[in-house]
PDB file of C-alpha atoms in Angstrom:
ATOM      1  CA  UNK J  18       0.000   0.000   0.000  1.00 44.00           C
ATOM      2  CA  UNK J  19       2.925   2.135   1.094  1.00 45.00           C
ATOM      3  CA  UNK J  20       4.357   1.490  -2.100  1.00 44.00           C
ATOM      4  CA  UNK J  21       1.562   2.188  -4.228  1.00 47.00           C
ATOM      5  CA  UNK J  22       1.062   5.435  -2.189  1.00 49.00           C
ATOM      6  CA  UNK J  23       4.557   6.732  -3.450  1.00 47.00           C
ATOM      7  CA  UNK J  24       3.914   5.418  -6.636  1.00 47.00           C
ATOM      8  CA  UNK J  25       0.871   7.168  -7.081  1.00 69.00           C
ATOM      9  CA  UNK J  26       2.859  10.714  -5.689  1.00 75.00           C
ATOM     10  CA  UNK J  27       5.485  10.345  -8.331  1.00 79.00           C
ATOM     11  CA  UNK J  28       2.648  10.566 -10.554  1.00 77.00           C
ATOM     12  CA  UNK J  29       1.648  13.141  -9.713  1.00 79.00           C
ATOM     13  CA  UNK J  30       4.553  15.133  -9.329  1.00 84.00           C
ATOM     14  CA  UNK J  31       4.929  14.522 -12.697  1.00 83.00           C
ATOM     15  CA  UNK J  32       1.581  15.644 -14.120  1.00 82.00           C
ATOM     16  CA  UNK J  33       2.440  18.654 -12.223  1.00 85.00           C
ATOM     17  CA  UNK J  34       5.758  19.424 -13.861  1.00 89.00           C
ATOM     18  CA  UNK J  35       4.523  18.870 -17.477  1.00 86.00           C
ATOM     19  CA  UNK J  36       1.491  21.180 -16.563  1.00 86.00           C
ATOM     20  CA  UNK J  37       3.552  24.388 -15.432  1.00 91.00           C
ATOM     21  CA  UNK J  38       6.254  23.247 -18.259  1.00 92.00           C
ATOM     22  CA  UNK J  39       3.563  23.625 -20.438  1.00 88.00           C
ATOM     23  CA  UNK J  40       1.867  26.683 -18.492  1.00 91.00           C
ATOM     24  CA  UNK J  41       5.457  28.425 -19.636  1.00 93.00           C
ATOM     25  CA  UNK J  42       5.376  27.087 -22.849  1.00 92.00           C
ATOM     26  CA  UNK J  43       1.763  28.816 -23.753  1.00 89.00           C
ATOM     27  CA  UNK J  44       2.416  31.939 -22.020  1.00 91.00           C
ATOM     28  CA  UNK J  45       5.688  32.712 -24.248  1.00 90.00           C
ATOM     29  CA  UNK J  46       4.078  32.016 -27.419  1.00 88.00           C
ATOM     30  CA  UNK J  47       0.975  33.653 -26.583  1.00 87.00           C
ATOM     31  CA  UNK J  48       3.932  36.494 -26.523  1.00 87.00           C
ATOM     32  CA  UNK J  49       4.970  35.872 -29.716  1.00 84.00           C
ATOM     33  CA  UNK J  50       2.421  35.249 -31.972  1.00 82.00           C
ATOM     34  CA  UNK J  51       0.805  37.818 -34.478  1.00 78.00           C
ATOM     35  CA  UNK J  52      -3.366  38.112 -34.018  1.00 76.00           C
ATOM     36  CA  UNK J  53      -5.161  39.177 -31.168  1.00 81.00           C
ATOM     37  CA  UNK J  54      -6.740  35.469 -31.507  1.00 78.00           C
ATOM     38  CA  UNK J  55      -4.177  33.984 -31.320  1.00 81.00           C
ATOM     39  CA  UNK J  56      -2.442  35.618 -28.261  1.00 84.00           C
ATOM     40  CA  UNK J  57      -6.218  35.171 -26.556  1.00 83.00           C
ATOM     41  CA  UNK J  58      -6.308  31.150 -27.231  1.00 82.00           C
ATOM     42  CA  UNK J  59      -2.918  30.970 -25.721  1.00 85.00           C
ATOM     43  CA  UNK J  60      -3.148  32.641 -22.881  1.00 86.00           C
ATOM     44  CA  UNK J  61      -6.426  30.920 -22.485  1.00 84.00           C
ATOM     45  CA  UNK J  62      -4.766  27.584 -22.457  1.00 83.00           C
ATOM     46  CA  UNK J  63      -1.973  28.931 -20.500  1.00 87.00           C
ATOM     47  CA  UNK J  64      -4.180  29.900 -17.776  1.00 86.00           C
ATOM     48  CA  UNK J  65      -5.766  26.457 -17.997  1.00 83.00           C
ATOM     49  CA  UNK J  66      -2.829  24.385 -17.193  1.00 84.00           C
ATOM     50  CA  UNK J  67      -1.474  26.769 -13.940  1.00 88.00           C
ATOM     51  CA  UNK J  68      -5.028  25.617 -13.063  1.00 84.00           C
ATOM     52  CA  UNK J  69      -4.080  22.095 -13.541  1.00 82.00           C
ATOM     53  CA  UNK J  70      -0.990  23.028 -11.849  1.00 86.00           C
ATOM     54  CA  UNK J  71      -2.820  24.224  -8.921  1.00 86.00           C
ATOM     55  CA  UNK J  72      -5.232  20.962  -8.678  1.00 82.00           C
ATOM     56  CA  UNK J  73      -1.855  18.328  -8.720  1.00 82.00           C
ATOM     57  CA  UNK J  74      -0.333  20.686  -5.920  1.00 85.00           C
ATOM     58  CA  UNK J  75      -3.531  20.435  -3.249  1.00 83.00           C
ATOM     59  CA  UNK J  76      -2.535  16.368  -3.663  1.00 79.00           C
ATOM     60  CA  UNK J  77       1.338  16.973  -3.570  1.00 83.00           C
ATOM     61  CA  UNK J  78       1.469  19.934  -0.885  1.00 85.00           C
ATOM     62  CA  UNK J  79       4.487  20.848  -3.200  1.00 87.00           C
ATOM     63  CA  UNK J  80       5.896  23.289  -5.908  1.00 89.00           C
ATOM     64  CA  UNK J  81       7.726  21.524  -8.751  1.00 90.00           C
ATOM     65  CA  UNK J  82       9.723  23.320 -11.329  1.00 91.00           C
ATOM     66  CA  UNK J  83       9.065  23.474 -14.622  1.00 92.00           C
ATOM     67  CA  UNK J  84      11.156  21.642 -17.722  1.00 92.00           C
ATOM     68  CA  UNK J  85      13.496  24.061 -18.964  1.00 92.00           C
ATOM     69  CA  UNK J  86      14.694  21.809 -21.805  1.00 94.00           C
ATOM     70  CA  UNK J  87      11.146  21.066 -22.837  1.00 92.00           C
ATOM     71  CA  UNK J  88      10.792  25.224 -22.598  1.00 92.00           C
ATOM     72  CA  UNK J  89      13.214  26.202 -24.313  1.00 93.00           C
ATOM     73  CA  UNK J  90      12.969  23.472 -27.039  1.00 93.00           C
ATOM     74  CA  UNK J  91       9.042  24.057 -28.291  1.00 91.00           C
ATOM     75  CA  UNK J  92       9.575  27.599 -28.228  1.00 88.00           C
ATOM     76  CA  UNK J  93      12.656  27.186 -30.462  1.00 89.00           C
ATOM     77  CA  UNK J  94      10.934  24.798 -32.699  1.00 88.00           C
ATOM     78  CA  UNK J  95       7.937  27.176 -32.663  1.00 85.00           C
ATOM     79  CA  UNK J  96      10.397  30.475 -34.001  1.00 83.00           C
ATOM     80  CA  UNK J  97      11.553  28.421 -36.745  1.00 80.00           C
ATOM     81  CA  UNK J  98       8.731  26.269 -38.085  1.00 80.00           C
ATOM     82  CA  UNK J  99       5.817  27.979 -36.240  1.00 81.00           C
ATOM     83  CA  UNK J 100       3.685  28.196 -33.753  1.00 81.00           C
ATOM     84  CA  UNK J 101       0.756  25.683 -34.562  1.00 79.00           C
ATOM     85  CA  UNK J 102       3.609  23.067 -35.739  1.00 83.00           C
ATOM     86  CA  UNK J 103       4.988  23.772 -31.936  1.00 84.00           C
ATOM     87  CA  UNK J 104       2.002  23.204 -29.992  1.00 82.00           C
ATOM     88  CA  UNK J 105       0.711  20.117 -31.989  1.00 81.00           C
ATOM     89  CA  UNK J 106       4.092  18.359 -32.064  1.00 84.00           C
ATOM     90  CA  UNK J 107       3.906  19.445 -28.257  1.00 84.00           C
ATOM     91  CA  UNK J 108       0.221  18.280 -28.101  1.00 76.00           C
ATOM     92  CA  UNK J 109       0.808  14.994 -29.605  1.00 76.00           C
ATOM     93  CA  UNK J 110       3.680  13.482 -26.999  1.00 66.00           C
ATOM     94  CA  UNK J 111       0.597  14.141 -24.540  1.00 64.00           C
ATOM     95  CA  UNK J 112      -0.973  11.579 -25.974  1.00 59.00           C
ATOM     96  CA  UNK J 113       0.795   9.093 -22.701  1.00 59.00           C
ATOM     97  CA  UNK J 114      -0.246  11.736 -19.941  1.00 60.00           C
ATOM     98  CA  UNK J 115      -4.115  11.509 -20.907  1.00 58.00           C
ATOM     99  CA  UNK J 116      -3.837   7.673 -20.618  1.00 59.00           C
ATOM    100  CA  UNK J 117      -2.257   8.215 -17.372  1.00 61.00           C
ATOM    101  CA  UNK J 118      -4.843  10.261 -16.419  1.00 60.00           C
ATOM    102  CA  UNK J 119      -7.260   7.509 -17.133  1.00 58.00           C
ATOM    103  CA  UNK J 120      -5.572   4.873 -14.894  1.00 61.00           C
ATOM    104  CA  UNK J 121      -5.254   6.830 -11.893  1.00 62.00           C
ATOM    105  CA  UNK J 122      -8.000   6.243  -8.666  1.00 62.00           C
ATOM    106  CA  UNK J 123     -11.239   7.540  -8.685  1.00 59.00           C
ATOM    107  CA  UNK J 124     -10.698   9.086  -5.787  1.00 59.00           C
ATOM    108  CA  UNK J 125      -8.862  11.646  -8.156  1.00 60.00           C
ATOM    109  CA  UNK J 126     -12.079  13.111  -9.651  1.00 55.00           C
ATOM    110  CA  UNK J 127     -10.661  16.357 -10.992  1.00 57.00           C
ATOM    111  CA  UNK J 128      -8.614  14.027 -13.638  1.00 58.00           C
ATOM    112  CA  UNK J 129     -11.370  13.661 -15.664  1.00 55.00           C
ATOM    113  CA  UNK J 130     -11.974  17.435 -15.671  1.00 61.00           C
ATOM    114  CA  UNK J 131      -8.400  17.827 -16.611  1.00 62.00           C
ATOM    115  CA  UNK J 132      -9.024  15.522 -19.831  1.00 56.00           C
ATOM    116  CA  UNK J 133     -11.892  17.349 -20.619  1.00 61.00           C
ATOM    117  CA  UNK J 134      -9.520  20.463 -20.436  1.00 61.00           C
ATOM    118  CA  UNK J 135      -7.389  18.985 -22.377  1.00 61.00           C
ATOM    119  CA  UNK J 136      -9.530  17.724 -24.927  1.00 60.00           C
ATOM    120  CA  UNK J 137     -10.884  21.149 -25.673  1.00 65.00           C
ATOM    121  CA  UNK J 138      -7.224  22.325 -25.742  1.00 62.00           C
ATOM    122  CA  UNK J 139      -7.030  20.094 -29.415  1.00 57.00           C
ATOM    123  CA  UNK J 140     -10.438  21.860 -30.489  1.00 62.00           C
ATOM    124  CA  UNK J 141      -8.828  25.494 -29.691  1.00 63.00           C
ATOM    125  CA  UNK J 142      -5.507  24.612 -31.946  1.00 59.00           C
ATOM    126  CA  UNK J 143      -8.081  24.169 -34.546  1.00 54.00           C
ATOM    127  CA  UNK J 144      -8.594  27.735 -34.426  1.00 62.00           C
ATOM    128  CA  UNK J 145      -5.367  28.413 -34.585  1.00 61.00           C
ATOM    129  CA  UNK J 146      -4.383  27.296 -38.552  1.00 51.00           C
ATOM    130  CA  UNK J 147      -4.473  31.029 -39.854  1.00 59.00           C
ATOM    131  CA  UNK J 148      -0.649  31.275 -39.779  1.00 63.00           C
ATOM    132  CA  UNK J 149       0.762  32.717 -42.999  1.00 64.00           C
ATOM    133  CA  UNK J 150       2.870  30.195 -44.012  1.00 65.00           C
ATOM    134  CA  UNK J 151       0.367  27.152 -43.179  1.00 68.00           C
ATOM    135  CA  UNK J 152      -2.370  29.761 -45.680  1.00 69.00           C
ATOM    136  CA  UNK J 153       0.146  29.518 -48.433  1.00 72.00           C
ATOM    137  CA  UNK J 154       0.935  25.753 -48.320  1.00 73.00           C
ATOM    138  CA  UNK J 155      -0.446  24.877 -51.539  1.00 70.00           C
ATOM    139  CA  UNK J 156       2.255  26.811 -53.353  1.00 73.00           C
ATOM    140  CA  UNK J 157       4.864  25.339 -51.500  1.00 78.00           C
ATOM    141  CA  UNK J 158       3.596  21.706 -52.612  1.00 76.00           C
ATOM    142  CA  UNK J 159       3.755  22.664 -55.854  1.00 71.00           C
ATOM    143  CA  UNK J 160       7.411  24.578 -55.748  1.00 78.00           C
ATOM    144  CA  UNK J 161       8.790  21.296 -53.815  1.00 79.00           C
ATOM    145  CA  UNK J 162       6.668  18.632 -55.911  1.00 76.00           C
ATOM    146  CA  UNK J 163       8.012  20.384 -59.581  1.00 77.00           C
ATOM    147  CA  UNK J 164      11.122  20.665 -58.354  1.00 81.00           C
ATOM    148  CA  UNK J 165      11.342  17.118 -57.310  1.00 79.00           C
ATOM    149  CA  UNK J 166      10.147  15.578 -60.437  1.00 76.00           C
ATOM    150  CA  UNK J 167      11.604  17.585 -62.730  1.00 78.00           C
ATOM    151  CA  UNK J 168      15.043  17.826 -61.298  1.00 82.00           C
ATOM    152  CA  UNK J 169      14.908  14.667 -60.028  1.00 79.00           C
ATOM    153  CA  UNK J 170      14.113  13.494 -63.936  1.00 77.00           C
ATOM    154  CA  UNK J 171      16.454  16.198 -65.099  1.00 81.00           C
ATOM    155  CA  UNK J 172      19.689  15.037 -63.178  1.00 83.00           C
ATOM    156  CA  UNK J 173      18.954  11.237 -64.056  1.00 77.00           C
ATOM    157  CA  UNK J 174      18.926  12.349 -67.319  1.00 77.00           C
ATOM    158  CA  UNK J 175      21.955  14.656 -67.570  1.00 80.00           C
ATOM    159  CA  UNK J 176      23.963  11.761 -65.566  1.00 80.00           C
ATOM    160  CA  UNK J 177      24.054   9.502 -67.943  1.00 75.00           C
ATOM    161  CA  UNK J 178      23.877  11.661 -71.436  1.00 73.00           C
ATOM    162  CA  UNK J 179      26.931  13.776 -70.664  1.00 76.00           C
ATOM    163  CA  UNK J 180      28.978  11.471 -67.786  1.00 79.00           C
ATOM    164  CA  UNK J 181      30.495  14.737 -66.284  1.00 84.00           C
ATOM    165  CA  UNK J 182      29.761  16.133 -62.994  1.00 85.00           C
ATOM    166  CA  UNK J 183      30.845  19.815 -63.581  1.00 87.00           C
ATOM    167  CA  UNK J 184      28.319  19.760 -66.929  1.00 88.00           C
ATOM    168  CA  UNK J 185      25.526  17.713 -64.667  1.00 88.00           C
ATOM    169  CA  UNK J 186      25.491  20.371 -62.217  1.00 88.00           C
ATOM    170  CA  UNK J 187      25.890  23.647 -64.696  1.00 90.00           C
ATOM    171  CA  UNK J 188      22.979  22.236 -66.922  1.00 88.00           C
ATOM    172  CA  UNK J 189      21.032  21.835 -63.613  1.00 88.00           C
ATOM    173  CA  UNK J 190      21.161  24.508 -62.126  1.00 90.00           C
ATOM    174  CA  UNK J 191      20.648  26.504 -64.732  1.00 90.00           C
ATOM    175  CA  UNK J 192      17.152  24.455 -65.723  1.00 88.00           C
ATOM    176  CA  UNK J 193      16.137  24.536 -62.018  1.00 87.00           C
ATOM    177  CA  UNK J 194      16.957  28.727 -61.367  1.00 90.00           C
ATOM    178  CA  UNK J 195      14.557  29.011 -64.941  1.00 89.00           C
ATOM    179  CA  UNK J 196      11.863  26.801 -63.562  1.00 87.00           C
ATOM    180  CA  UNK J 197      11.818  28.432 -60.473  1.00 87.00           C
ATOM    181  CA  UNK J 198      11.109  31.782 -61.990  1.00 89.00           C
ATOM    182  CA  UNK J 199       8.322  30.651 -64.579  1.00 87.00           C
ATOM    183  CA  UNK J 200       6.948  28.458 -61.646  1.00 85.00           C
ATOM    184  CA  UNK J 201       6.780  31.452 -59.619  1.00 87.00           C
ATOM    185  CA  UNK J 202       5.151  33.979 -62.260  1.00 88.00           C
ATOM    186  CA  UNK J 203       2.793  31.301 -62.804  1.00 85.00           C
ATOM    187  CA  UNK J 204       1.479  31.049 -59.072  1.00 83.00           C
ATOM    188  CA  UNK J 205       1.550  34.795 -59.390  1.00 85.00           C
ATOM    189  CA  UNK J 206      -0.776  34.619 -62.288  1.00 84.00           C
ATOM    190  CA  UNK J 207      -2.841  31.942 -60.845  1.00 81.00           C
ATOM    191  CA  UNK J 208      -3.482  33.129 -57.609  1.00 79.00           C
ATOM    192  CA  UNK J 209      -4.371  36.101 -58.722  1.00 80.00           C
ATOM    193  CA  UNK J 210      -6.930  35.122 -60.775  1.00 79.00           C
ATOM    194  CA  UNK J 211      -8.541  32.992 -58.218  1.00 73.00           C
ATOM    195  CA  UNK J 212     -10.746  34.626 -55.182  1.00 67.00           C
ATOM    196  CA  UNK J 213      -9.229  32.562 -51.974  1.00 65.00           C
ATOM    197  CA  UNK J 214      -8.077  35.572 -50.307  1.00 66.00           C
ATOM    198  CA  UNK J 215      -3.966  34.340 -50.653  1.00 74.00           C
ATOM    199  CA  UNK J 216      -1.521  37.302 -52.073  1.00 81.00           C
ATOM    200  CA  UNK J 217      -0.333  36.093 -55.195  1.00 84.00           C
ATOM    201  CA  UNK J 218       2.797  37.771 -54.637  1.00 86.00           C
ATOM    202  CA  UNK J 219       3.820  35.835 -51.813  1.00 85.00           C
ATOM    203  CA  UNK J 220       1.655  32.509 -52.972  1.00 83.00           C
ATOM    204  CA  UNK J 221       5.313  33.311 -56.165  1.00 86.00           C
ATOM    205  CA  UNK J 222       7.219  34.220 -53.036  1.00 87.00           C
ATOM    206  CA  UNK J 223       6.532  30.526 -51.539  1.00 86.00           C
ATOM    207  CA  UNK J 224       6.896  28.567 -54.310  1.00 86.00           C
ATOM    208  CA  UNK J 225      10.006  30.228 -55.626  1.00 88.00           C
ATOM    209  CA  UNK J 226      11.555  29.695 -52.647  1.00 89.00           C
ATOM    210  CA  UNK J 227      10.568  25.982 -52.101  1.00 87.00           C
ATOM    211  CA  UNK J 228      11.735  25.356 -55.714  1.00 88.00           C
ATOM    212  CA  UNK J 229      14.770  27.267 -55.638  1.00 90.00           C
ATOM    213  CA  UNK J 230      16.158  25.412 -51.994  1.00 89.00           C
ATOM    214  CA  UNK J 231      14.750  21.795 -53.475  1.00 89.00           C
ATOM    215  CA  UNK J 232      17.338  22.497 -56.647  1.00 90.00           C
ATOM    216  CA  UNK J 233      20.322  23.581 -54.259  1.00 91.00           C
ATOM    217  CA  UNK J 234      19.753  20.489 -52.339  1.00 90.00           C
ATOM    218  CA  UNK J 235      19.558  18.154 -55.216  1.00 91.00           C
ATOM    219  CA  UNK J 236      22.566  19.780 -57.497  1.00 92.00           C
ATOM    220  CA  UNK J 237      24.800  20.100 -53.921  1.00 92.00           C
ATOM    221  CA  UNK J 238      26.522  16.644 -54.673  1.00 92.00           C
ATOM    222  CA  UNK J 239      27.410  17.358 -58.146  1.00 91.00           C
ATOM    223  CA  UNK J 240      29.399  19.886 -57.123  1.00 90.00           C
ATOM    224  CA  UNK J 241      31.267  18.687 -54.317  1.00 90.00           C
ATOM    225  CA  UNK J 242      31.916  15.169 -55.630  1.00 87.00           C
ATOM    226  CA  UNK J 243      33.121  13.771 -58.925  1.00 82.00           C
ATOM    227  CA  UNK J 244      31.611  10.752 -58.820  1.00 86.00           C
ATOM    228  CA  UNK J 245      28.454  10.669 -60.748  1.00 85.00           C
ATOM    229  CA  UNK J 246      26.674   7.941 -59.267  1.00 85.00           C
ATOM    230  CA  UNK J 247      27.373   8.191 -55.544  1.00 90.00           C
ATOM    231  CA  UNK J 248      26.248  12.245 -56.750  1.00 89.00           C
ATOM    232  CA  UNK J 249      23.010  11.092 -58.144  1.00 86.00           C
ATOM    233  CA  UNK J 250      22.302   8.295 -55.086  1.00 88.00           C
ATOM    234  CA  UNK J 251      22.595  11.282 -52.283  1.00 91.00           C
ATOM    235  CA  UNK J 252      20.363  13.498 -54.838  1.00 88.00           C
ATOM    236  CA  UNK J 253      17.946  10.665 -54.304  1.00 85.00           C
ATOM    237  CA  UNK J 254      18.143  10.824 -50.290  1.00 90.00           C
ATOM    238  CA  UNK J 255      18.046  13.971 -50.588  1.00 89.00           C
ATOM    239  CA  UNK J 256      14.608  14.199 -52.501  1.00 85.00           C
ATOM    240  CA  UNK J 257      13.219  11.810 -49.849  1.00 86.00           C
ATOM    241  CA  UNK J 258      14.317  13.719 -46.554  1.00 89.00           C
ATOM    242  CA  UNK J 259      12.662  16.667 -48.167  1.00 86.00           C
ATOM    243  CA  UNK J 260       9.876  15.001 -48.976  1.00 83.00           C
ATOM    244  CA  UNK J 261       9.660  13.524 -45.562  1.00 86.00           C
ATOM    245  CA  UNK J 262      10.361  16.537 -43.711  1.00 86.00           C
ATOM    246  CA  UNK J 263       7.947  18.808 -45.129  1.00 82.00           C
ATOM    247  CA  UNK J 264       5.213  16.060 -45.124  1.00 83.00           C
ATOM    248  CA  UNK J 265       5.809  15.325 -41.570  1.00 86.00           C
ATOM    249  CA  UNK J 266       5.555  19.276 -40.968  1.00 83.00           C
ATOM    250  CA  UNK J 267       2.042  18.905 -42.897  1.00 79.00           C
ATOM    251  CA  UNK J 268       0.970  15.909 -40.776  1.00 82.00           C
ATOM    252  CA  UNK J 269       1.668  17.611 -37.311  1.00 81.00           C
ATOM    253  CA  UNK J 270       0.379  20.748 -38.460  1.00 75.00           C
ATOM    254  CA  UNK J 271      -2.283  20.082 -39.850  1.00 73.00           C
ATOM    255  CA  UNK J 272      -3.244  16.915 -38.524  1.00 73.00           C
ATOM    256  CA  UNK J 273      -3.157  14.905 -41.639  1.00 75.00           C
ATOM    257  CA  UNK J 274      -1.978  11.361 -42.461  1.00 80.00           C
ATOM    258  CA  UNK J 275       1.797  11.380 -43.142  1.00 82.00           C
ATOM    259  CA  UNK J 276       2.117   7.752 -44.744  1.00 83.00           C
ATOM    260  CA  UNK J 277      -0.263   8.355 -48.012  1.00 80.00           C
ATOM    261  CA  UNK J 278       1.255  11.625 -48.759  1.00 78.00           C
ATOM    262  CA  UNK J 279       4.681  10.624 -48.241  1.00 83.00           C
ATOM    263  CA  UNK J 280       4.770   7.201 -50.388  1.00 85.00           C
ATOM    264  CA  UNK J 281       2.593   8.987 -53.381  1.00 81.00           C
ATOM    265  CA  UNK J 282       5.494  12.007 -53.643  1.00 78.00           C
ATOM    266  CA  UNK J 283       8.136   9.707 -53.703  1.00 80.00           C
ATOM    267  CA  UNK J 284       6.995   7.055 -55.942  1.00 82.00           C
ATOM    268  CA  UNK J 285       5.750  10.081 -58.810  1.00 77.00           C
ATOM    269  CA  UNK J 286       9.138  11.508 -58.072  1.00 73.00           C
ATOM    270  CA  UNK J 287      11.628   8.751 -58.509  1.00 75.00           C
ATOM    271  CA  UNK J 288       9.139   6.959 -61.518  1.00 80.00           C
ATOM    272  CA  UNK J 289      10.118  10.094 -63.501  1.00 73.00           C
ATOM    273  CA  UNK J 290      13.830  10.296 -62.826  1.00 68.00           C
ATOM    274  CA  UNK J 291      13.881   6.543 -63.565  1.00 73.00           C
ATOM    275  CA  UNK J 292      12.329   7.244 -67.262  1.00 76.00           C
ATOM    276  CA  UNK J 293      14.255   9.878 -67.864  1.00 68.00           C
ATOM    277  CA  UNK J 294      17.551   7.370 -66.592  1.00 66.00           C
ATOM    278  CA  UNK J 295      16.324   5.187 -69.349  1.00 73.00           C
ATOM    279  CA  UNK J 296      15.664   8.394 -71.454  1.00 72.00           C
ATOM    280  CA  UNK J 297      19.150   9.675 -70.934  1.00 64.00           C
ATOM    281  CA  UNK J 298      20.740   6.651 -71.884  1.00 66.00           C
ATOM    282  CA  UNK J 299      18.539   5.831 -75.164  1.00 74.00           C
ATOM    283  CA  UNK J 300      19.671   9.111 -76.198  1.00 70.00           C
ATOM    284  CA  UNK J 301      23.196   8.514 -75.270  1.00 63.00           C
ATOM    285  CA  UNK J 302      23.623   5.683 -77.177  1.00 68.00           C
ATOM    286  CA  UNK J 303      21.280   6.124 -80.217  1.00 72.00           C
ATOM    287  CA  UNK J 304      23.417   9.493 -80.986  1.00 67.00           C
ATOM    288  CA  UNK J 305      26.815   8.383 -79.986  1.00 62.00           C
ATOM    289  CA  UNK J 306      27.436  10.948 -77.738  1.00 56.00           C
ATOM    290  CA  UNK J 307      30.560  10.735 -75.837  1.00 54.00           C
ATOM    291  CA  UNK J 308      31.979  13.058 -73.198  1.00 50.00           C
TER     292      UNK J 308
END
């Protein structure tokens, strides 16, 4: 009994410490963020969990200090990918305290008013998808997604029709920095023309910059090694860490399935560089070209 007792404080003392964690977590973003919504659904949930923090303390008769790792880490990863990725990614490794709110005694009543808390704290995020860059993430799907098939077809191609890494890369980049400008102008043009409230000049802004940063991470190995192979295998990772990355930041972000997404981009993107492989080397041959 003795044991279970201490157990059972341990517990708690830790459902306090991720609540004021968190209470420190919301109250700096809530800081930070642009919108007077925003800053109100923060502080709102901010003020929630010292409440939480208050309830765990009348069982531990205790103050407990907060995470500073866990602090300072979702408010970095909140500066540089955003607040709603932040909280979500935050939101979903609570997915093991709300079961352990489940298991504890009923005794502890105020748990389930806690989960309801925390519950509602999910529908409030909802609310919070009107960032900028989450508003605009159709163009960057399309920057990253042309980029990746058509370099990715475009440097398969090259590798094996001119067998030079110097003339790989050149030809690239200079097909990828053109792309990226006529993809741009064209976002320009269509979101302009279309009545969803986006600015078309940074809808170009987004999808310039997605394509432009896909090329330099594809066309990096070509010019930093000579081998043309081993350059065109890490042009492959690299397509699929983007692809992962930025589908993994639309999964926790928006709460959509990763797996689908992910597979589909990857197989369109390497089905295409492995034509234009074949494509390359038809052409290779059939002409006589030798470099």
């Amino acid at each position: 009994m003795k044991r279970n007792r201490e157990l059972n404080m341990r517990e708690l003392e830790a459902f306090q410490k991720n609540e004021i964690t968190e209470y420190y977590i919301y109250r700096n973003l809530s800081t930070k963020v642009r919108g007077v919504k925003n800053r109100r659904v923060l502080a709102q949930i901010a003020d929630d969990e010292m409440r939480h923090y208050n309830i765990w303390k009348q069982h531990t008769g205790r103050d407990v200090r907060p995470n500073r790792f866990r602090i300072w880490f979702y408010s970095l990863i909140s500066m540089l990918f955003g607040f709603t990725f932040g909280i979500r990614l935050m939101e979903k490794g609570e997915q093991g305290a709300l079961n352990a709110y489940g298991a504890l005694p009923p005794s502890l009543h105020e748990a389930s008013g806690i989960l309801r808390d925390e519950e509602e704290h999910e529908e409030a995020l909802l609310k919070l998808l009107d960032e900028e860059r989450l508003q605009y993430t159709g163009s960057i799907v399309l920057g990253l997604n042309d980029a990746l098939v058509e370099l990715m077809g475009v440097l398969a191609g090259l590798t094996f029709a001119l067998q030079d890494a110097t003339l790989v890369a050149l030809s690239a980049t200079i097909t990828g920095f053109a792309a990226a400008l006529s993809m741009a102008a064209s976002e320009y043009l269509s979101t302009k023309s279309e009545p969803n409230g986006n600015n078309p000049f940074r809808a170009a802004l987004y999808t310039g910059i997605a394509y432009l940063l896909t090329v330099v991470v594809l066309v990096a190995p070509y010019i930093l090694l000579a081998d043309l192979y081993v350059s065109l295998g890490l042009s492959f990772a690299g397509a699929v860490f983007i692809i992962g990355f930025f589908n993994y930041y639309i999964s926790v972000a928006r709460n959509e399935p990763f797996r689908a997404r992910f597979f589909e981009m990857v197989g369109l993107s390497f089905s295409v560089a492995a034509l234009s492989f074949l494509a390359g080397y038809a052409i290779r041959y059939a002409f006589g070209i030798e470099v």
